[in-house]
């Protein structure tokens, strides 16, 4: 099965989300609900928080479905 990877970008930060890897633990939604909102499309809106806080929240993702690259 091919791995789907969604990509979101803001100010040198690229966030990757692998929906098939996600276990829906909710750490992202609880950590930054304005950025990660499952009721919105797209569900990731990076303009809603600081890059530093977004990276901290992504680092807590237990499944590794969320990752990032900082340029």
PDB file of C-alpha atoms in Angstrom, residues 3-68:
ATOM      1  CA  UNK A   3       1.994   5.820   1.902  1.00  0.00           C
ATOM      2  CA  UNK A   4       0.022   9.062   1.607  1.00  0.00           C
ATOM      3  CA  UNK A   5       1.900  12.112   2.871  1.00  0.00           C
ATOM      4  CA  UNK A   6       0.228  15.510   3.203  1.00  0.00           C
ATOM      5  CA  UNK A   7       2.464  18.593   3.311  1.00  0.00           C
ATOM      6  CA  UNK A   8       1.855  21.995   4.937  1.00  0.00           C
ATOM      7  CA  UNK A   9       4.321  24.927   4.792  1.00  0.00           C
ATOM      8  CA  UNK A  10       4.938  28.205   6.623  1.00  0.00           C
ATOM      9  CA  UNK A  11       8.015  30.441   6.918  1.00  0.00           C
ATOM     10  CA  UNK A  12      10.639  27.737   6.351  1.00  0.00           C
ATOM     11  CA  UNK A  13       8.738  25.052   8.277  1.00  0.00           C
ATOM     12  CA  UNK A  14       7.342  22.074   6.387  1.00  0.00           C
ATOM     13  CA  UNK A  15       4.965  19.802   8.291  1.00  0.00           C
ATOM     14  CA  UNK A  16       4.290  16.292   7.008  1.00  0.00           C
ATOM     15  CA  UNK A  17       1.284  14.180   7.986  1.00  0.00           C
ATOM     16  CA  UNK A  18       0.927  10.478   7.181  1.00  0.00           C
ATOM     17  CA  UNK A  19      -2.790   9.725   7.669  1.00  0.00           C
ATOM     18  CA  UNK A  20      -2.314   5.944   7.449  1.00  0.00           C
ATOM     19  CA  UNK A  21       0.205   6.075  10.316  1.00  0.00           C
ATOM     20  CA  UNK A  22      -1.923   8.278  12.582  1.00  0.00           C
ATOM     21  CA  UNK A  23      -3.366   6.509  15.658  1.00  0.00           C
ATOM     22  CA  UNK A  24      -5.604   9.478  16.571  1.00  0.00           C
ATOM     23  CA  UNK A  25      -4.073   9.874  20.029  1.00  0.00           C
ATOM     24  CA  UNK A  26      -5.039  13.555  19.894  1.00  0.00           C
ATOM     25  CA  UNK A  27      -1.773  14.995  21.217  1.00  0.00           C
ATOM     26  CA  UNK A  28      -1.660  17.478  18.333  1.00  0.00           C
ATOM     27  CA  UNK A  29      -5.277  18.603  18.727  1.00  0.00           C
ATOM     28  CA  UNK A  30      -4.885  19.033  22.490  1.00  0.00           C
ATOM     29  CA  UNK A  31      -1.456  20.661  22.143  1.00  0.00           C
ATOM     30  CA  UNK A  32      -2.470  23.277  19.572  1.00  0.00           C
ATOM     31  CA  UNK A  33      -6.190  23.132  18.751  1.00  0.00           C
ATOM     32  CA  UNK A  34      -6.072  26.219  16.528  1.00  0.00           C
ATOM     33  CA  UNK A  35      -3.448  24.607  14.282  1.00  0.00           C
ATOM     34  CA  UNK A  36      -4.769  21.050  14.335  1.00  0.00           C
ATOM     35  CA  UNK A  37      -8.559  21.085  13.914  1.00  0.00           C
ATOM     36  CA  UNK A  38     -10.152  17.863  12.657  1.00  0.00           C
ATOM     37  CA  UNK A  39     -13.395  19.689  11.849  1.00  0.00           C
ATOM     38  CA  UNK A  40     -11.712  22.003   9.321  1.00  0.00           C
ATOM     39  CA  UNK A  41     -10.279  21.342   5.859  1.00  0.00           C
ATOM     40  CA  UNK A  42      -7.399  21.522   5.570  1.00  0.00           C
ATOM     41  CA  UNK A  43      -7.167  20.338   9.165  1.00  0.00           C
ATOM     42  CA  UNK A  44      -3.650  21.806   9.618  1.00  0.00           C
ATOM     43  CA  UNK A  45      -3.398  25.612   9.568  1.00  0.00           C
ATOM     44  CA  UNK A  46       0.137  26.662  10.498  1.00  0.00           C
ATOM     45  CA  UNK A  47      -0.671  30.388  10.707  1.00  0.00           C
ATOM     46  CA  UNK A  48      -2.525  29.828  13.987  1.00  0.00           C
ATOM     47  CA  UNK A  49       0.518  29.362  16.285  1.00  0.00           C
ATOM     48  CA  UNK A  50       4.248  30.005  16.540  1.00  0.00           C
ATOM     49  CA  UNK A  51       6.608  27.761  14.616  1.00  0.00           C
ATOM     50  CA  UNK A  52       8.401  26.861  17.853  1.00  0.00           C
ATOM     51  CA  UNK A  53       5.205  25.689  19.558  1.00  0.00           C
ATOM     52  CA  UNK A  54       4.076  23.753  16.480  1.00  0.00           C
ATOM     53  CA  UNK A  55       7.409  21.886  16.479  1.00  0.00           C
ATOM     54  CA  UNK A  56       7.041  21.097  20.210  1.00  0.00           C
ATOM     55  CA  UNK A  57       3.555  19.684  19.633  1.00  0.00           C
ATOM     56  CA  UNK A  58       4.701  17.591  16.661  1.00  0.00           C
ATOM     57  CA  UNK A  59       7.583  16.193  18.745  1.00  0.00           C
ATOM     58  CA  UNK A  60       4.926  14.706  21.078  1.00  0.00           C
ATOM     59  CA  UNK A  61       3.199  12.725  18.300  1.00  0.00           C
ATOM     60  CA  UNK A  62       3.356   9.119  19.567  1.00  0.00           C
ATOM     61  CA  UNK A  63       2.848   7.438  16.177  1.00  0.00           C
ATOM     62  CA  UNK A  64       5.252   9.567  14.159  1.00  0.00           C
ATOM     63  CA  UNK A  65       2.429  10.454  11.753  1.00  0.00           C
ATOM     64  CA  UNK A  66       3.364  14.121  12.136  1.00  0.00           C
ATOM     65  CA  UNK A  67       6.893  15.271  11.410  1.00  0.00           C
ATOM     66  CA  UNK A  68       8.552  18.462  10.272  1.00  0.00           C
TER      67      UNK A  68
END
